[in-house]
Coordinates of C-alpha atoms in Angstrom, one line a residue:
X1413 CA -2.3 -22.6 19.2
X1414 CA -5.1 -24.2 17.2
X1415 CA -3.9 -26.0 14.1
X1416 CA -6.3 -25.8 11.2
X1417 CA -6.3 -28.8 8.8
X1418 CA -6.3 -28.2 5.1
X1419 CA -9.4 -29.6 3.5
X1420 CA -10.0 -30.8 -0.1
X1421 CA -12.1 -27.6 -0.5
X1422 CA -9.2 -25.5 0.7
X1423 CA -6.9 -27.1 -1.8
X1424 CA -9.4 -26.7 -4.6
X1425 CA -9.8 -23.0 -3.9
X1426 CA -6.0 -22.6 -3.7
X1427 CA -5.5 -24.3 -7.1
X1428 CA -8.2 -22.1 -8.6
X1429 CA -6.5 -19.1 -7.2
X1430 CA -3.1 -20.1 -8.7
X1431 CA -4.8 -20.7 -12.1
X1432 CA -6.8 -17.5 -12.1
X1433 CA -3.8 -15.4 -10.9
X1434 CA -1.7 -16.8 -13.7
X1435 CA -4.3 -16.0 -16.3
X1436 CA -4.9 -12.5 -15.0
X1437 CA -1.3 -11.5 -14.4
X1438 CA 0.4 -13.3 -17.4
X1439 CA -2.4 -14.1 -19.8
X1440 CA -3.9 -14.8 -22.2
X1441 CA -2.6 -18.3 -21.6
X1442 CA -3.5 -21.7 -23.0
X1443 CA -4.3 -24.7 -20.8
X1444 CA -0.9 -26.2 -21.7
X1445 CA 0.9 -23.1 -20.6
X1446 CA -1.1 -23.1 -17.4
X1447 CA 0.0 -26.7 -16.7
X1448 CA 3.6 -25.7 -17.0
X1449 CA 3.4 -22.5 -15.0
X1450 CA 1.3 -23.8 -12.1
X1451 CA 2.8 -27.3 -11.9
X1452 CA -0.7 -28.8 -11.7
X1453 CA -1.7 -31.8 -13.7
X1454 CA -3.3 -31.3 -17.1
X1455 CA -6.4 -32.9 -15.8
X1456 CA -6.7 -30.6 -12.8
X1457 CA -6.1 -27.5 -15.0
X1458 CA -8.7 -28.7 -17.5
X1459 CA -11.3 -29.3 -14.7
X1460 CA -10.7 -26.1 -12.9
X1461 CA -10.6 -24.0 -16.0
X1462 CA -13.9 -25.6 -17.0
X1463 CA -15.4 -24.5 -13.7
X1464 CA -14.1 -20.9 -14.1
X1465 CA -15.5 -20.7 -17.7
X1466 CA -18.9 -22.1 -16.6
X1467 CA -19.1 -19.5 -13.8
X1468 CA -18.3 -16.7 -16.3
X1469 CA -15.0 -15.7 -14.6
X1470 CA -12.8 -16.9 -17.5
X1471 CA -13.5 -16.8 -21.2
X1472 CA -11.8 -18.0 -24.3
X1473 CA -9.9 -15.3 -26.2
X1474 CA -8.8 -16.7 -29.6
X1475 CA -6.2 -19.3 -30.3
X1476 CA -2.5 -19.6 -31.4
X1477 CA -0.8 -22.2 -33.6
X1478 CA 1.1 -25.0 -32.0
X1479 CA 3.9 -27.0 -33.4
X1480 CA 2.5 -30.1 -35.0
X1481 CA -0.9 -30.1 -33.3
X1482 CA -4.2 -28.3 -33.1
X1483 CA -4.3 -24.6 -32.3
X1484 CA -4.1 -23.8 -28.6
X1485 CA -7.1 -21.9 -27.2
X1486 CA -6.1 -18.9 -25.1
X1487 CA -7.9 -18.0 -21.9
X1488 CA -8.4 -14.6 -20.2
X1489 CA -10.4 -13.3 -17.2
X1490 CA -13.7 -12.1 -18.6
X1491 CA -13.5 -8.2 -18.6
X1492 CA -17.2 -7.8 -17.8
X1493 CA -17.5 -10.6 -15.2
X1494 CA -17.5 -7.8 -12.5
X1495 CA -16.3 -4.3 -12.2
X1496 CA -14.1 -2.5 -9.7
X1497 CA -13.7 1.1 -8.5
X1498 CA -10.6 2.9 -7.4
X1499 CA -10.3 6.3 -5.6
X1500 CA -7.2 8.5 -5.3
X1501 CA -7.4 10.8 -2.3
X1502 CA -5.0 13.7 -3.0
X1503 CA -4.4 17.0 -1.2
X1504 CA -6.4 19.1 -3.7
X1505 CA -8.8 16.6 -5.2
X1506 CA -10.5 13.2 -4.9
X1507 CA -10.7 11.2 -8.1
X1508 CA -12.9 8.1 -8.4
X1509 CA -12.7 5.8 -11.5
X1510 CA -14.7 2.7 -12.5
X1511 CA -12.9 -0.2 -14.4
X1512 CA -13.8 -3.5 -15.9
X1513 CA -11.5 -6.4 -15.1
X1514 CA -9.2 -5.6 -18.0
X1515 CA -8.7 -2.3 -16.2
X1516 CA -10.3 -0.2 -18.9
X1517 CA -11.6 3.1 -17.5
X1518 CA -15.4 3.1 -17.9
X1519 CA -16.2 6.3 -15.9
X1520 CA -14.4 9.0 -14.0
X1521 CA -15.4 11.6 -11.4
X1522 CA -13.2 14.4 -10.0
X1523 CA -14.0 16.5 -6.9
X1524 CA -11.7 19.4 -5.9
X1525 CA -11.2 19.7 -2.2
X1526 CA -9.8 22.7 -0.2
X1527 CA -9.0 20.7 2.9
X1528 CA -8.5 16.9 3.0
X1529 CA -10.4 16.3 6.3
X1530 CA -11.7 12.8 6.9
X1531 CA -15.3 14.1 6.6
X1532 CA -14.6 15.9 3.2
X1533 CA -12.8 12.8 1.9
X1534 CA -15.6 10.4 2.8
X1535 CA -18.2 12.7 1.3
X1536 CA -16.4 13.1 -2.0
X1537 CA -15.4 9.5 -2.4
X1538 CA -19.0 8.3 -1.9
X1539 CA -20.3 11.0 -4.2
X1540 CA -17.7 10.0 -6.8
X1541 CA -18.6 6.3 -6.5
X1542 CA -22.3 7.1 -7.0
X1543 CA -21.4 9.2 -10.0
X1544 CA -19.3 6.6 -11.8
X1545 CA -21.8 3.9 -11.3
X1546 CA -24.7 6.1 -12.5
X1547 CA -22.8 7.1 -15.7
X1548 CA -22.0 3.4 -16.6
X1549 CA -23.9 0.3 -17.4
X1550 CA -22.7 -1.4 -14.2
X1551 CA -25.1 -1.8 -11.3
X1552 CA -24.1 -1.7 -7.6
X1553 CA -24.5 -5.5 -7.4
X1554 CA -21.9 -5.9 -10.1
X1555 CA -19.1 -3.9 -8.3
X1556 CA -16.6 -6.2 -6.6
X1557 CA -15.3 -3.5 -4.4
X1558 CA -13.9 0.0 -3.9
X1559 CA -10.2 0.5 -3.4
X1560 CA -9.1 3.8 -1.8
X1561 CA -5.5 5.1 -2.0
X1562 CA -4.6 7.7 0.6
X1563 CA -1.5 9.4 2.1
X1564 CA -0.1 8.0 5.3
X1565 CA 0.3 4.7 7.1
X1566 CA -2.6 2.3 6.6
X1567 CA -2.8 -0.5 9.1
X1568 CA -4.5 -3.8 8.4
X1569 CA -7.9 -2.7 9.7
X1570 CA -7.8 0.3 7.3
X1571 CA -7.1 2.8 10.1
X1572 CA -5.1 5.7 8.6
X1573 CA -2.4 7.8 10.3
X1574 CA -1.4 10.6 8.0
X1575 CA 0.9 12.9 9.9
X1576 CA 1.2 15.5 7.1
X1577 CA -2.6 15.7 6.8
X1578 CA -3.3 15.8 10.6
X1579 CA -5.0 12.4 10.5
X1580 CA -4.6 10.4 13.7
X1581 CA -6.0 6.8 13.7
X1582 CA -8.9 7.7 11.3
X1583 CA -11.0 4.5 10.6
X1584 CA -11.5 5.4 6.9
X1585 CA -12.8 2.1 5.7
X1586 CA -15.4 2.0 8.4
X1587 CA -16.5 5.6 7.7
X1588 CA -16.9 4.8 4.0
X1589 CA -18.7 1.5 4.7
X1590 CA -21.4 3.5 6.5
X1591 CA -22.4 5.0 3.2
X1592 CA -22.2 2.0 0.8
X1593 CA -22.8 -1.7 0.7
X1594 CA -19.9 -2.2 -1.7
X1595 CA -16.8 -3.7 0.1
X1596 CA -14.2 -1.1 0.8
X1597 CA -10.4 -1.6 0.8
X1598 CA -7.9 1.1 1.8
X1599 CA -4.1 1.3 1.3
X1600 CA -1.3 3.8 1.0
X1601 CA -1.2 5.8 -2.3
X1602 CA 2.5 5.1 -3.1
X1603 CA 1.9 1.4 -2.5
X1604 CA -1.0 1.6 -5.0
X1605 CA 1.1 3.3 -7.6
X1606 CA 3.6 0.6 -7.0
X1607 CA 1.1 -2.2 -7.5
X1608 CA -0.2 -0.7 -10.7
X1609 CA 3.2 -0.3 -12.2
X1610 CA 4.4 -3.7 -11.1
X1611 CA 1.3 -5.4 -12.5
X1612 CA 0.7 -3.4 -15.7
X1613 CA 3.5 -0.9 -16.2
X1614 CA 7.2 -0.2 -15.9
X1615 CA 7.8 -2.6 -13.0
X1616 CA 6.6 -5.7 -14.9
X1617 CA 9.2 -8.5 -14.8
X1618 CA 11.2 -7.1 -11.9
X1619 CA 11.3 -8.9 -8.6
X1620 CA 13.2 -6.3 -6.6
X1621 CA 12.1 -2.8 -7.3
X1622 CA 11.2 0.6 -5.8
X1623 CA 8.4 2.7 -7.2
X1624 CA 8.8 6.3 -6.1
X1625 CA 5.9 8.7 -6.0
X1626 CA 6.9 12.4 -6.1
X1627 CA 4.0 14.8 -6.0
X1628 CA 3.1 17.4 -3.3
X1629 CA 4.5 14.8 -1.0
X1630 CA 7.0 11.9 -1.5
X1631 CA 6.6 8.2 -0.9
X1632 CA 7.6 4.8 -2.3
X1633 CA 6.5 1.2 -2.7
X1634 CA 9.1 -1.4 -2.0
X1635 CA 9.1 -4.8 -3.7
X1636 CA 11.4 -7.5 -2.5
X1637 CA 11.5 -11.0 -4.0
X1638 CA 8.4 -10.2 -6.0
X1639 CA 6.3 -9.3 -3.0
X1640 CA 5.4 -6.0 -1.5
X1641 CA 7.5 -5.2 1.6
X1642 CA 5.4 -3.4 4.2
X1643 CA 7.5 -3.7 7.4
X1644 CA 6.3 -4.6 10.9
X1645 CA 3.2 -2.2 10.8
X1646 CA 2.8 -1.3 7.2
X1647 CA 4.9 1.9 7.3
X1648 CA 7.8 0.7 5.2
X1649 CA 8.3 2.9 2.1
X1650 CA 8.0 6.3 3.9
X1651 CA 11.1 7.2 1.9
X1652 CA 10.1 10.9 1.7
X1653 CA 10.7 11.2 5.4
X1654 CA 14.3 9.9 5.5
X1655 CA 16.6 12.7 6.7
X1656 CA 18.6 14.1 3.8
X1657 CA 19.9 17.2 5.4
X1658 CA 20.7 17.2 9.2
X1659 CA 18.9 20.1 10.8
X1660 CA 17.6 21.2 7.4
X1661 CA 14.2 22.6 6.2
X1662 CA 11.1 21.7 8.2
X1663 CA 9.0 19.1 6.6
X1664 CA 5.2 19.0 6.8
X1665 CA 5.5 16.0 9.2
X1666 CA 7.2 18.3 11.7
X1667 CA 10.8 16.9 11.4
X1668 CA 13.8 18.7 10.0
X1669 CA 15.6 17.8 6.8
X1670 CA 13.2 15.2 5.3
X1671 CA 13.7 14.4 1.6
X1672 CA 10.1 15.5 1.0
X1673 CA 11.0 19.1 2.1
X1674 CA 13.5 19.3 -0.8
X1675 CA 11.9 17.3 -3.7
X1676 CA 8.2 17.4 -3.0
X1677 CA 6.4 20.0 -5.2
X1678 CA 5.4 22.1 -2.2
X1679 CA 9.0 22.2 -0.8
X1680 CA 10.5 22.9 -4.2
X1681 CA 8.2 25.8 -4.9
X1682 CA 8.8 27.2 -1.4
X1683 CA 12.6 27.0 -2.0
X1684 CA 12.0 28.9 -5.2
X1685 CA 10.0 31.6 -3.5
X1686 CA 12.7 32.0 -0.8
X1687 CA 15.3 32.4 -3.6
X1688 CA 13.2 35.3 -5.1
X1689 CA 11.3 33.4 -7.7
X1690 CA 7.6 33.8 -8.5
X1691 CA 5.4 30.7 -8.2
X1692 CA 1.8 31.8 -8.6
X1693 CA -1.4 29.8 -9.3
X1694 CA -2.1 26.3 -8.2
X1695 CA 0.8 24.0 -7.3
X1696 CA 1.0 22.1 -10.6
X1697 CA 0.8 25.3 -12.8
X1698 CA 3.6 26.9 -10.7
X1699 CA 5.7 23.7 -10.9
X1700 CA 5.3 23.6 -14.7
X1701 CA 6.3 27.3 -15.0
X1702 CA 9.3 26.7 -12.8
X1703 CA 10.6 24.0 -15.1
X1704 CA 9.9 26.2 -18.1
X1705 CA 11.7 29.1 -16.6
X1706 CA 14.7 26.9 -15.9
X1707 CA 14.7 25.7 -19.5
X1708 CA 14.5 29.3 -20.7
X1709 CA 17.6 30.4 -18.9
X1710 CA 16.3 31.8 -15.6
X1711 CA 19.3 31.4 -13.2
X1712 CA 17.2 31.2 -10.0
X1713 CA 14.9 28.6 -11.5
X1714 CA 17.7 26.6 -13.0
X1715 CA 19.5 26.5 -9.7
X1716 CA 16.4 25.3 -7.9
X1717 CA 15.8 22.6 -10.5
X1718 CA 19.4 21.5 -10.4
X1719 CA 19.4 21.3 -6.6
X1720 CA 16.1 19.3 -6.7
X1721 CA 17.7 16.8 -9.1
X1722 CA 20.6 16.5 -6.8
X1723 CA 18.5 15.9 -3.7
X1724 CA 16.3 13.4 -5.5
X1725 CA 19.5 11.6 -6.8
X1726 CA 20.8 11.4 -3.3
X1727 CA 17.6 9.9 -2.2
X1728 CA 17.7 7.4 -5.0
X1729 CA 21.3 6.6 -4.2
X1730 CA 20.3 5.8 -0.6
X1731 CA 17.7 3.3 -2.0
X1732 CA 20.3 1.8 -4.3
X1733 CA 22.8 1.3 -1.4
X1734 CA 20.2 0.2 1.1
X1735 CA 17.9 -2.2 -0.8
X1736 CA 19.8 -3.0 -4.0
X1737 CA 16.8 -2.9 -6.4
X1738 CA 17.1 -4.0 -10.0
X1739 CA 14.7 -1.2 -11.0
X1740 CA 13.6 2.2 -9.7
X1741 CA 10.5 3.6 -11.2
X1742 CA 9.8 7.3 -10.9
X1743 CA 6.2 8.5 -10.8
X1744 CA 3.8 11.0 -9.3
X1745 CA 2.8 14.1 -11.2
X1746 CA 5.8 16.1 -10.1
X1747 CA 8.2 13.2 -10.6
X1748 CA 7.0 12.7 -14.2
X1749 CA 7.3 16.4 -15.0
X1750 CA 10.8 16.4 -13.7
X1751 CA 11.8 13.1 -15.2
X1752 CA 10.5 13.9 -18.7
X1753 CA 13.0 16.7 -18.9
X1754 CA 15.9 15.6 -16.7
X1755 CA 16.0 11.8 -16.4
X1756 CA 19.4 11.4 -17.9
X1757 CA 20.8 14.1 -15.6
X1758 CA 19.1 12.3 -12.6
X1759 CA 20.7 9.0 -13.5
X1760 CA 24.1 10.5 -13.8
X1761 CA 23.7 12.2 -10.4
X1762 CA 22.6 8.9 -8.8
X1763 CA 25.8 7.4 -10.1
X1764 CA 27.9 10.0 -8.2
X1765 CA 26.4 9.1 -4.8
X1766 CA 25.6 5.3 -5.1
X1767 CA 28.1 2.5 -4.6
X1768 CA 29.5 1.5 -8.0
X1769 CA 28.4 -2.2 -8.1
X1770 CA 24.7 -1.8 -7.0
X1771 CA 24.4 1.3 -9.2
X1772 CA 25.6 -0.8 -12.2
X1773 CA 22.8 -3.3 -11.5
X1774 CA 19.9 -0.8 -11.3
X1775 CA 17.8 0.8 -14.1
X1776 CA 16.0 4.1 -13.4
X1777 CA 12.9 4.5 -15.5
X1778 CA 9.7 6.6 -15.6
X1779 CA 6.2 5.2 -14.8
X1780 CA 4.4 4.0 -17.9
X1781 CA 0.8 4.3 -16.7
X1782 CA 0.7 8.1 -16.4
X1783 CA -0.5 10.4 -13.6
X1784 CA -3.7 8.5 -12.9
X1785 CA -2.0 5.2 -12.0
X1786 CA -2.8 5.6 -8.3
X1787 CA -6.6 5.2 -8.8
X1788 CA -5.8 2.2 -11.1
X1789 CA -3.7 0.7 -8.4
X1790 CA -6.4 1.2 -5.8
X1791 CA -8.9 -0.6 -8.0
X1792 CA -6.6 -3.7 -8.0
X1793 CA -7.4 -4.2 -4.2
X1794 CA -10.7 -5.9 -4.9
X1795 CA -9.1 -7.7 -7.8
X1796 CA -6.5 -9.2 -5.4
X1797 CA -9.3 -10.6 -3.2
X1798 CA -11.0 -12.1 -6.3
X1799 CA -7.8 -13.8 -7.3
X1800 CA -7.0 -15.0 -3.8
X1801 CA -10.5 -16.5 -3.5
X1802 CA -10.2 -18.3 -6.8
X1803 CA -13.0 -16.4 -8.5
X1804 CA -15.5 -16.8 -5.7
X1805 CA -17.5 -13.6 -5.2
X1806 CA -18.4 -12.6 -1.7
X1807 CA -21.7 -10.9 -0.9
X1808 CA -21.7 -7.1 -1.0
X1809 CA -22.5 -7.1 2.7
X1810 CA -19.2 -8.8 3.6
X1811 CA -16.0 -6.6 3.7

């Protein structure tokens, strides 16, 4: 095996990365705070910060009083240094958003889709990307990259296996790259929700957490020791396909008794129809009406909602017992609708199924970033590369 020597240039890039990551994730920070957080010398911090400011990556953002000395100048990543795009590929729509580096939304494009085939997805992601760029002041050369969040297992080379969508080894990044010079990054949607919430939302400060996405389907992002846990081939977190009922309802993946078949919106509404309820209109409208009917005293609706909370609680209890998280964050459009009305009930039900000690150590909270957090998380993919490269910007032709 060839051993690569670390050069002075490598060390400098690594130190820039540490400084830039600290400013981005924890800032605004002063030079003195960076010295403490990074364990670099004050001289190194000063020199590298000077470089980043001169390159336009970092800017001064006011000052704070210090004890017995001059005010400390605060530093932040310059919001308009570059821009990033994020796309959420859902089962009924493709949403593309453009952000500055402070993750403010600058433009948004939505495209409804009737069938999430690879061809339809590629078409609408590229159309959405063109639309958000055209409606903003950002030119193509100013876009760091496009992050795309999609259901299924995403391997390192951005090949997607989405069993519930019928996708088998789809080279999504390569297909998208044929239509744009902007670097493309692809990852699982639940992982992107998790990254958004861990960076900017309800997961901040936690080192061991689970971010659960409950929408039409069900998934999760696992965080262990402060890092995303992906497993041997990036399929860790497919929590929606754990067996919750042996020989139970058929899931969209083809297996029987998956959690998704009981708490995913599609499965919940199907159970409601089987019980004699009416669930008309699009999936979200029908789900909202189901929750309203349950609140208004409909016994069939109340029974379905109660059972759904029970199944979801059992799924959470399995996570508590298996991975011992300090925090579980519930998100996804259906998860938020359910949690806004029934979070206390859900917490109590988890306590009935989980081991006493790990349950006492976990908090169960709702996502803070709302329903569009998946696109936001996807947009962090090119930001990750910028931070890792210490602020160096690769050419648009290099993915």
